[in-house]
Coordinates of C-alpha atoms in Angstrom, one line a residue:
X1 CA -24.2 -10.6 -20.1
X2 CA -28.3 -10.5 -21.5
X3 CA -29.1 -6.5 -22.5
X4 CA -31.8 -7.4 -20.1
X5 CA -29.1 -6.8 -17.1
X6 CA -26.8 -4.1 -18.9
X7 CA -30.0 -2.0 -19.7
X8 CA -30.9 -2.1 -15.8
X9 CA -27.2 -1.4 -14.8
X10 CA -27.8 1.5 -17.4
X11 CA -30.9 2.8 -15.5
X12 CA -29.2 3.0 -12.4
X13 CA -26.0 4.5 -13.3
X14 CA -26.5 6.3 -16.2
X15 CA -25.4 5.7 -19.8
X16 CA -22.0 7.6 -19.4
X17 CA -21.0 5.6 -16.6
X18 CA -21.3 2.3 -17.9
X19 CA -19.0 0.4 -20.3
X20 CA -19.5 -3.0 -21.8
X21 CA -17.3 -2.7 -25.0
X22 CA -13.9 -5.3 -25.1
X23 CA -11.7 -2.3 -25.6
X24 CA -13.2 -0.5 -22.2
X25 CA -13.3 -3.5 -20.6
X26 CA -9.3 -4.9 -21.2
X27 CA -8.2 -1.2 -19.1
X28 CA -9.7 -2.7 -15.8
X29 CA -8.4 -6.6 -16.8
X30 CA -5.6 -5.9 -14.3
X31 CA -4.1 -3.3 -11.8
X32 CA -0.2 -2.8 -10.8
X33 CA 0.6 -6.4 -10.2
X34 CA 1.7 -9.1 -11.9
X35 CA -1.5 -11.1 -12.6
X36 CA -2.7 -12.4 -15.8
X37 CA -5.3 -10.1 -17.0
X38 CA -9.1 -10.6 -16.8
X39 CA -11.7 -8.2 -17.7
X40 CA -14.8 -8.0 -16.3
X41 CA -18.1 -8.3 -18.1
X42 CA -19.0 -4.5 -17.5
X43 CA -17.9 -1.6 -15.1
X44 CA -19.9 0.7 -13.6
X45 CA -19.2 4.2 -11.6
X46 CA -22.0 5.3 -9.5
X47 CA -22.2 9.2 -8.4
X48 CA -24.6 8.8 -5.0
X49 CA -24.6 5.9 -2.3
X50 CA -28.4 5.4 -3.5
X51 CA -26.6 4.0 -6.7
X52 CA -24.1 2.1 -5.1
X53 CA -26.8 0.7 -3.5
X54 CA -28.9 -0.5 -6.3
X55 CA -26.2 -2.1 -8.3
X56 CA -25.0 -3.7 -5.2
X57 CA -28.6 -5.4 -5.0
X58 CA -28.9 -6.2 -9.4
X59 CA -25.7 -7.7 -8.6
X60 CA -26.8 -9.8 -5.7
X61 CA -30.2 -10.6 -7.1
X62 CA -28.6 -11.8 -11.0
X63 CA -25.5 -13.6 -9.0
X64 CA -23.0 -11.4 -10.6
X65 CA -19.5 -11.2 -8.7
X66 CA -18.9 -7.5 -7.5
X67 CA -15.3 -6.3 -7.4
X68 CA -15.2 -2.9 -6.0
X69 CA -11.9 -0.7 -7.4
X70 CA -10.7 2.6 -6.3
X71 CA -7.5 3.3 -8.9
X72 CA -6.3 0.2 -9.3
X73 CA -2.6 1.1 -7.8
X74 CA -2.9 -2.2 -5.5
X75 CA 0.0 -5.0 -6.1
X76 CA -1.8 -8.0 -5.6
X77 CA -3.8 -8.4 -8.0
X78 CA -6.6 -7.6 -5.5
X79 CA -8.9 -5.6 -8.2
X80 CA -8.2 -7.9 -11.0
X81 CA -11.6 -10.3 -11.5
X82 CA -10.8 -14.0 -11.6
X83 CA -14.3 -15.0 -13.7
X84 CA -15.6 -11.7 -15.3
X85 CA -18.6 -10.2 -13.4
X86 CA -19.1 -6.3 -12.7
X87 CA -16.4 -3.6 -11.4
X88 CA -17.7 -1.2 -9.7
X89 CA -15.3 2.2 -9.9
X90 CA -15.4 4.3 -6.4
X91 CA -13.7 7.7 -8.1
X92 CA -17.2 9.0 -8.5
X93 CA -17.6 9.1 -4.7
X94 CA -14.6 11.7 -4.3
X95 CA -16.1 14.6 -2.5
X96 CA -14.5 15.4 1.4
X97 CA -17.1 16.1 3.1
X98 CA -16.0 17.8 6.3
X99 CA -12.7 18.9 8.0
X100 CA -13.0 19.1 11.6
X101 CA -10.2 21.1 13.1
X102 CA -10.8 21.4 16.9
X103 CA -11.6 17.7 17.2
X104 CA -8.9 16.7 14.4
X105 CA -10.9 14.3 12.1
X106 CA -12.3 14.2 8.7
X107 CA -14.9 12.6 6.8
X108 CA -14.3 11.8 3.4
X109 CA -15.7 9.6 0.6
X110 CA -13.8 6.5 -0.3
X111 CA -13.1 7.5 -3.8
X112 CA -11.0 10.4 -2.9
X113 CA -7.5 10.5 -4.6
X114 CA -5.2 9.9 -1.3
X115 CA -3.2 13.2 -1.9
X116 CA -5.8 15.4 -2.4
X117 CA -6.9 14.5 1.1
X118 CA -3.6 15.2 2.3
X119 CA -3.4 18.4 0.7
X120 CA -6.6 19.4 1.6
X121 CA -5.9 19.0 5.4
X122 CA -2.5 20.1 4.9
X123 CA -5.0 23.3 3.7
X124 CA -6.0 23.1 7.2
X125 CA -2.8 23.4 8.9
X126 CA -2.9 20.2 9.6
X127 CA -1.4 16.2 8.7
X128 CA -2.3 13.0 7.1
X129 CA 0.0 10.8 7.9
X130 CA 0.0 7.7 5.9
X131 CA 1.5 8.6 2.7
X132 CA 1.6 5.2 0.4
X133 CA 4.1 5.4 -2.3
X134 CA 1.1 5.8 -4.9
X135 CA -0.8 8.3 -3.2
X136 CA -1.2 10.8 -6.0
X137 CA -3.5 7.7 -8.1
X138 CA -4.6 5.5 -5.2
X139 CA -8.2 6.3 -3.2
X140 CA -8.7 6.7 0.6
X141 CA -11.4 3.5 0.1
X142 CA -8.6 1.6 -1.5
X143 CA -5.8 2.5 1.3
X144 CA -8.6 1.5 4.1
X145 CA -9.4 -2.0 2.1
X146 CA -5.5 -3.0 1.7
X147 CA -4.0 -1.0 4.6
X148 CA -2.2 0.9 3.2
X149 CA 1.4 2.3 4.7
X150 CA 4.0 4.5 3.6
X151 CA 7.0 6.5 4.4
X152 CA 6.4 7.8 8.2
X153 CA 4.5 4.3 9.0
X154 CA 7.3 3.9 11.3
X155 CA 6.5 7.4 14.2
X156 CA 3.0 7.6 13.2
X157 CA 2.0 4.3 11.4
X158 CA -0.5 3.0 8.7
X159 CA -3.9 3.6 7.6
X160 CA -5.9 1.3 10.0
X161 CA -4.6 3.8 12.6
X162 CA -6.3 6.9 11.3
X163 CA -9.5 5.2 10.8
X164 CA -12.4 6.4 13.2
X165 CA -15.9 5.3 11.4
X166 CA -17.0 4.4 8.3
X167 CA -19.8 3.7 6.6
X168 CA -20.3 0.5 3.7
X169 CA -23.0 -1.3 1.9
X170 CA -23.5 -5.2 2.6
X171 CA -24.2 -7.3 -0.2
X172 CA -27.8 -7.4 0.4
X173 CA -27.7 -3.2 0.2
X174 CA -27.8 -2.7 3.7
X175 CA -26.0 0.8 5.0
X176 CA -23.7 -0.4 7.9
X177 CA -22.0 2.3 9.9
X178 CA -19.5 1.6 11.9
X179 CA -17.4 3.7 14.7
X180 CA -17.8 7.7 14.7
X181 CA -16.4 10.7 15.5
X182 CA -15.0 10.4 19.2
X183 CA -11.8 9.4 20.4
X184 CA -13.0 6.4 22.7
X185 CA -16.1 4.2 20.6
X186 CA -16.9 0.8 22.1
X187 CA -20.6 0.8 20.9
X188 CA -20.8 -2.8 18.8
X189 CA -18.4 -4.6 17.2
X190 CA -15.4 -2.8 15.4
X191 CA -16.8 -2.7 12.5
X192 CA -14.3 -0.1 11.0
X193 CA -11.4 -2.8 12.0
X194 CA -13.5 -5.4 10.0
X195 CA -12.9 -3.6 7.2
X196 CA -9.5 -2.4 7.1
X197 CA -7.5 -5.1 4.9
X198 CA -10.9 -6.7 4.0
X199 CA -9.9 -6.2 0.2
X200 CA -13.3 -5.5 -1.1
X201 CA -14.7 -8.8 -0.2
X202 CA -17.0 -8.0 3.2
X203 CA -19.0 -4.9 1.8
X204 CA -18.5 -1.8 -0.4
X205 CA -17.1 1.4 1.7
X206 CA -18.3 4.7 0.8
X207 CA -17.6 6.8 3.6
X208 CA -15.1 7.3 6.4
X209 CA -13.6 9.1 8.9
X210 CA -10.0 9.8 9.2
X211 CA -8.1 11.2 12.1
X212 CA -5.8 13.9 11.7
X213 CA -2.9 14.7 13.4
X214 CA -0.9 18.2 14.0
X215 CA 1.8 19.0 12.0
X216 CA 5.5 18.7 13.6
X217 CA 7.1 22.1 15.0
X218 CA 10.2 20.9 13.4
X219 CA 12.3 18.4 11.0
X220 CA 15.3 17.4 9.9
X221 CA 16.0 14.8 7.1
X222 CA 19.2 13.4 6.3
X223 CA 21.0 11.0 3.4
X224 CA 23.5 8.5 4.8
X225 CA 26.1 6.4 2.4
X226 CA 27.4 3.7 3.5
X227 CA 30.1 1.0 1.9
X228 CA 27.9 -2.3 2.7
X229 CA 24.4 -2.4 2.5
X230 CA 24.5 -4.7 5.8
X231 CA 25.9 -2.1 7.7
X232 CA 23.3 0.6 6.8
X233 CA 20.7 -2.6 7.9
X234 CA 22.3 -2.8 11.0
X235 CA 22.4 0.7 11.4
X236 CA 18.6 0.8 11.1
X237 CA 19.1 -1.6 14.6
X238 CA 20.8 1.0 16.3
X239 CA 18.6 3.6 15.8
X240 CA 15.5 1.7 17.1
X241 CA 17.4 -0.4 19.8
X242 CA 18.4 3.8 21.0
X243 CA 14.6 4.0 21.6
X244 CA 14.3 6.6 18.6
X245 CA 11.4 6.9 16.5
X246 CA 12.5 8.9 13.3
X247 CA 9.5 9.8 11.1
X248 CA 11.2 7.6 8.4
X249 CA 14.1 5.7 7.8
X250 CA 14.5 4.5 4.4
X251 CA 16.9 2.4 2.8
X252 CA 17.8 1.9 -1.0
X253 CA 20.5 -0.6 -2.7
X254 CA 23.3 0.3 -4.8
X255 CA 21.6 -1.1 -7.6
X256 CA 18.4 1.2 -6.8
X257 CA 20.5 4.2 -6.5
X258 CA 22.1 3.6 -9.9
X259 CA 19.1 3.1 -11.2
X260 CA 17.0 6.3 -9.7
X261 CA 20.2 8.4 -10.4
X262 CA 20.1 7.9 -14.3
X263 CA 16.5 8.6 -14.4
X264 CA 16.5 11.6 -12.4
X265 CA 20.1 13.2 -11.8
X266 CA 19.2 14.1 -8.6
X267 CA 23.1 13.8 -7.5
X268 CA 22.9 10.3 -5.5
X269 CA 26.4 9.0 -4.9
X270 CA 26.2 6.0 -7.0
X271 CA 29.3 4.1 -5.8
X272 CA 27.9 3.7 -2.1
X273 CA 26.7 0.4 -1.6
X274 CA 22.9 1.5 0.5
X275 CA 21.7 4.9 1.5
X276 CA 19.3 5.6 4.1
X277 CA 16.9 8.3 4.3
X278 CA 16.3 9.7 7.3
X279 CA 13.9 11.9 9.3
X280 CA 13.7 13.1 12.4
X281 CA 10.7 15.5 13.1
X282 CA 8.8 16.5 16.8
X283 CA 9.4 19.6 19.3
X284 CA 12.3 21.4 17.9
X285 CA 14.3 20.4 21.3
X286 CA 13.8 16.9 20.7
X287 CA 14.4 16.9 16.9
X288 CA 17.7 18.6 18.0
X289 CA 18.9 15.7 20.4
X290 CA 17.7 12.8 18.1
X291 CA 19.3 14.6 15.1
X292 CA 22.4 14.4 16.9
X293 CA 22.1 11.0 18.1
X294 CA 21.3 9.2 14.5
X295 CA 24.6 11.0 13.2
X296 CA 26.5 9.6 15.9
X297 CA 24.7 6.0 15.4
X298 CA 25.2 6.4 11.5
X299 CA 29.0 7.4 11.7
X300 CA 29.7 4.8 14.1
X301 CA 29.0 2.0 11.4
X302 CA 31.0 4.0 8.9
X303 CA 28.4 6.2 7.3
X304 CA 28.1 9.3 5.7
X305 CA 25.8 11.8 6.6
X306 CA 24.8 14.7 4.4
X307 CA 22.0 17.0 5.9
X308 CA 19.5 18.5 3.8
X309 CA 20.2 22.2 4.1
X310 CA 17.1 23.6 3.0
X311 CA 13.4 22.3 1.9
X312 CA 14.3 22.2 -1.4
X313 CA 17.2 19.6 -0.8
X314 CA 14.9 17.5 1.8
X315 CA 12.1 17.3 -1.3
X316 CA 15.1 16.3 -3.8
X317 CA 15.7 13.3 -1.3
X318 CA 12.1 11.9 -0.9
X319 CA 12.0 12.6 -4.3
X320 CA 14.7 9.8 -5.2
X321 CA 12.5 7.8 -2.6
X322 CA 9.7 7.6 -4.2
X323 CA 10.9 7.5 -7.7
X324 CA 12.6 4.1 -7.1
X325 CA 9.7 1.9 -8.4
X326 CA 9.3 4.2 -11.3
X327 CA 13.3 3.8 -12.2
X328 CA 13.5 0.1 -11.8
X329 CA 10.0 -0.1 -14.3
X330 CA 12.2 1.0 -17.1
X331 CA 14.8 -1.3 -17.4
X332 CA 12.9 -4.8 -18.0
X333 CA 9.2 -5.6 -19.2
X334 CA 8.0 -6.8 -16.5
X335 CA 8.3 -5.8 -12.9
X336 CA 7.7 -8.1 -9.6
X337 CA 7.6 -6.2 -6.6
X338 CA 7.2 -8.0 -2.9
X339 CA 7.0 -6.5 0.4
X340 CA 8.0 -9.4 2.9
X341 CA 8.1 -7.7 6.1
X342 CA 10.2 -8.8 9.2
X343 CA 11.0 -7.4 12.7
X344 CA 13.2 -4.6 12.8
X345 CA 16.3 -6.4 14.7
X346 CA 16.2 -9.4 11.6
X347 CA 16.7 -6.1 8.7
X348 CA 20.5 -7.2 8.3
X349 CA 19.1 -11.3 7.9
X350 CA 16.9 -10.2 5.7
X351 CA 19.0 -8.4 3.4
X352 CA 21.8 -10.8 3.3
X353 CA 18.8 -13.1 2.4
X354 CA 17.8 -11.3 -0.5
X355 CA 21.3 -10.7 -1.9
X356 CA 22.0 -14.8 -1.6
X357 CA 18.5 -15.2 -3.1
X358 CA 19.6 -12.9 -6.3
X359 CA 22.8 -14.6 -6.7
X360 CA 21.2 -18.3 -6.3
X361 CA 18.5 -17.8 -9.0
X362 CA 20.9 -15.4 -11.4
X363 CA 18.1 -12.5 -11.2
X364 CA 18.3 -8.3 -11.5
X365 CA 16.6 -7.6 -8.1
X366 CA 16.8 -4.0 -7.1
X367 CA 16.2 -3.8 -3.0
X368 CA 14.5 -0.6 -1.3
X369 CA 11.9 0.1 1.2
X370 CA 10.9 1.4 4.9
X371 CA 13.8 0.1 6.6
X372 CA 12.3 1.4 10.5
X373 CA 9.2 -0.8 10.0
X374 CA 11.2 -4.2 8.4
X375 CA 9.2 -3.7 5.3
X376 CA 11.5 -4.1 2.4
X377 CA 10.3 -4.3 -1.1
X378 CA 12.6 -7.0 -3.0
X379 CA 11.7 -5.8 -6.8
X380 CA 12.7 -8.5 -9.1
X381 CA 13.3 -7.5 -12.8
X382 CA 12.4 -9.7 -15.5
X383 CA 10.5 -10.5 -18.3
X384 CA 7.3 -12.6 -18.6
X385 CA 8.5 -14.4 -22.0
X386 CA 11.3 -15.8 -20.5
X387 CA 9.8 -19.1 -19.0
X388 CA 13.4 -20.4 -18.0
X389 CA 13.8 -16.6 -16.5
X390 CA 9.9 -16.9 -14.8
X391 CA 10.7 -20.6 -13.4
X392 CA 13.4 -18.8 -11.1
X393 CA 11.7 -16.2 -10.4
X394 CA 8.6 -18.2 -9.2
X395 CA 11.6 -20.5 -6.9
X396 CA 12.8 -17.1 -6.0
X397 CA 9.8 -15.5 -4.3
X398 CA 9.0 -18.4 -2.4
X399 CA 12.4 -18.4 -1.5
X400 CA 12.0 -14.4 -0.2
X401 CA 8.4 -15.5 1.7
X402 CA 9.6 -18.7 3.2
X403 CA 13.0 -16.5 4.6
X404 CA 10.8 -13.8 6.0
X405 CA 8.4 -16.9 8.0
X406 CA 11.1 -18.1 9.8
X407 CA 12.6 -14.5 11.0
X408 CA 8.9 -14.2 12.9
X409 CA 7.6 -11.8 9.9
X410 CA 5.0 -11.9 7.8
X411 CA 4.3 -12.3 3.9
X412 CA 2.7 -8.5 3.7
X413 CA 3.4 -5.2 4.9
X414 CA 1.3 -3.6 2.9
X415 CA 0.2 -4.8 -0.5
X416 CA -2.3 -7.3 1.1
X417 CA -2.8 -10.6 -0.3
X418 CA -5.2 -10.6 -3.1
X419 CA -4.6 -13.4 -6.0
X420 CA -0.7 -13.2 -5.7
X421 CA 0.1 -14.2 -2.3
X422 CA -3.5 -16.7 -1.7
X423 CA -0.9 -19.3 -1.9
X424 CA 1.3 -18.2 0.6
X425 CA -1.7 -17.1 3.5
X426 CA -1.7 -21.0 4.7
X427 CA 1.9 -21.2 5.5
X428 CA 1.7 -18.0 7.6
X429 CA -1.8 -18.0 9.7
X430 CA -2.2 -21.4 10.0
X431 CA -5.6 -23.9 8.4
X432 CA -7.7 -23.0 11.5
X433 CA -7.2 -19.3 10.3
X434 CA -8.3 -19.5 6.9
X435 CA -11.1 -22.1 8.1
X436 CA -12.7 -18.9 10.4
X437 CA -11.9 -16.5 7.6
X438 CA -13.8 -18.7 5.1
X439 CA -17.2 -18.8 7.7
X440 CA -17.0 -15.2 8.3
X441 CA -17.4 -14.4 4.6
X442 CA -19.8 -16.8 4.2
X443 CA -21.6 -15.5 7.0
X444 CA -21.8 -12.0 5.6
X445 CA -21.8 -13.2 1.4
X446 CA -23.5 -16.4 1.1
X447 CA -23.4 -16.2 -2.5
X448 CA -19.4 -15.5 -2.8
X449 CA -19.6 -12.6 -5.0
X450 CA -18.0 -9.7 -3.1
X451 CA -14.5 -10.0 -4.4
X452 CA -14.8 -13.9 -5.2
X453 CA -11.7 -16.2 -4.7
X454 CA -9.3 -13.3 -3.3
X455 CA -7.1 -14.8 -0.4
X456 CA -7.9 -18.1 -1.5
X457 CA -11.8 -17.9 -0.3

């Protein structure tokens, strides 16, 4: 890139919030998939929406691609640049700017860390639900752009459900603002929808309003073992077919529970074949009779329930939860982790998929995931070296994608498509999908450089 163009990104930004040198450059080359690195020509982090603004016009007006990034937590390589061109960091937008307790909403910036926001209206006395598995790194922009899910997705869903308004920058620099602060908004388009799972490549959010939600009276979480991880799948059945909605219902493999148990020692019974994690939360009546109904549900396909006793055990189970990715990271150099999602009553198909799949190719793939909402993450462990190794793994994921197609699910739950899955889009929305897709960002970035080339466009 000419000094010319650095110096004016310089002048908008600031001198201390630009970076140009290779060694800078390599740390935002890739994000937490597997993608081949590429590092953009520069990166920028503006402080005001007035900045945003103005690099979001040098970029339109020298034809330099634009690839907005929050953290960088997202697995499909959705952040990564594909032909160099000008990152644009969000984390200096990362004030909340006001917490609204009698109508229940919030407005925040997008570059907001995703737990501080939760904290902060946990401050409140009140909840943020979604709660992605990288919420202490990932932003609030980032969560809106990929959709991001989590733990309770299953009672009280994912992020596009807590989004009320927000406000974003086209690519000619125009402020668009989009729904508001009222419960019932029918006043233009859904512009807000347009931008959930947009993946940076429709505009650059800076703003938005979050619903918020009151915390449960009462909860009670519990750690099932069972003996065959197909029985704690078709337990996960049950409990849904008994029309109850537990605020999560996890489920980890034998090899994940090894795995989290010799990082952490958190006592998981290692020779049980799947556990599930589950809670139940609500009016303390109605946490009392679906407490008692899962147990019942659980023991009738031979599992074992252990109740968390106090908040100090219910922590040490989420705990294990979330430090499953983190485990599984340590054993191999290199780390593939899917989400294929299917309905709920096609878990036990899908599992008895993945175990085939592992045994056909000769792979380490360590299973775990929100069991209630179908979305199980298949994490494949392996090493990039190993082309023989890489060949089967490649056979392997289309494998997992092509299984979770034909039970009526879908490629992503919540990692969005980015470079990773572009291949895959086709085979699930159909050509006529990813012709309207094409003229829509066309329509709104002529030039192509919001994001270029993610989802195949």
């Amino acid at each position: 890139m000419s000094a010319a163009i650095n110096g004016k990104f310089k002048e908008i930004v600031g001198s201390d919030n630009f970076w140009d040198e290779p060694a800078d450059l390599m740390c935002y080359s890739y994000d937490s998939a597997f993608e081949k690195p590429v590092p953009p020509d520069m990166v920028v982090k503006p402080s005001d929406y007035d900045q945003v603004q103005k690099v979001i016009q040098l970029c339109r007006d020298a034809d330099i691609p634009l690839i907005t990034r929050g953290a960088g937590t997202n697995l499909s390589g959705g952040t990564v640049p594909v032909s160099g061109g000008c990152v644009m960091l969000t984390t200096g937008l990362n004030k909340i700017l006001e917490v609204n307790t009698e109508d229940l909403y919030a407005v925040t910036q997008s570059g907001v860390v995703t737990a501080k926001f939760a904290e902060h209206i946990s401050d409140h006395g009140l909840l943020y639900p979604p709660d992605p598995g990288s919420m202490k790194m990932s932003t609030m922009g980032g969560n809106v752009a990929e959709n991001a899910g989590g733990l309770r997705a299953l009672k009280y869903g994912v992020t596009s459900d807590y989004l009320m308004g927000v406000k974003f920058f086209d690519m000619d620099g125009n402020l668009v603002i989009g729904g508001g602060r009222t419960v019932k908004l029918v006043t233009g388009y859904n512009l807000p929808g347009l931008m959930v799972s947009s993946e940076g490549m429709l505009g650059v959010m800076v703003e938005l309003i979050m619903k918020i939600v009151p915390v449960p009276e009462a909860k009670k979480s519990m750690l099932v073992s069972f003996g065959d991880v197909i029985k704690a799948s078709e337990t996960v059945s049950k409990i849904i077919q008994a029309k109850i909605l537990p605020a999560t219902l996890e489920l980890m493999d034998n090899f994940t529970i090894k795995t989290v148990e010799e990082a952490t020692n958190i006592g998981l019974p290692v020779d049980a074949d799947a556990l599930l994690l589950i809670e139940v939360d609500g009016h303390p009546e109605a946490v009392e009779d679906e407490y008692r109904k899962v147990i019942d549900i659980c023991e009738s396909l031979g599992g074992s329930v252990k109740v968390a006793e106090n908040e100090q055990e219910r922590d040490a189970l989420w705990e294990a939860r979330r430090k499953s990715l983190s485990s599984l990271a340590r054993l191999r150099p290199t780390l593939i982790l899917e989400d294929a999602t299917v309905p709920r009553s096609r878990i036990p198909e899908m599992m008895q998929a993945v175990q085939n799949i592992r045994k056909k190719y000769d792979l380490t793939i360590g299973t775990f995931g929100h069991a209630g909402d179908g979305n199980l993450h298949p994490t494949i462990l392996t090493d990039k070296r190993d082309e023989q190794e890489m060949a089967r793994v490649e056979k392997a994921i289309d494998e997992i994608f092509e299984t979770a197609l034909k039970l009526d699910g879908t490629i992503s739950g919540e990692h969005g498509i980015g470079s990773a899955k572009a291949k895959y889009l086709e085979s699930e929305l159909g050509k006529g999908s990813l012709i309207f897709m094409d003229k829509l960002k066309k329509g709104l970035d002529p030039k192509g450089l919001l994001n270029p080339h993610k989802m195949g466009l």
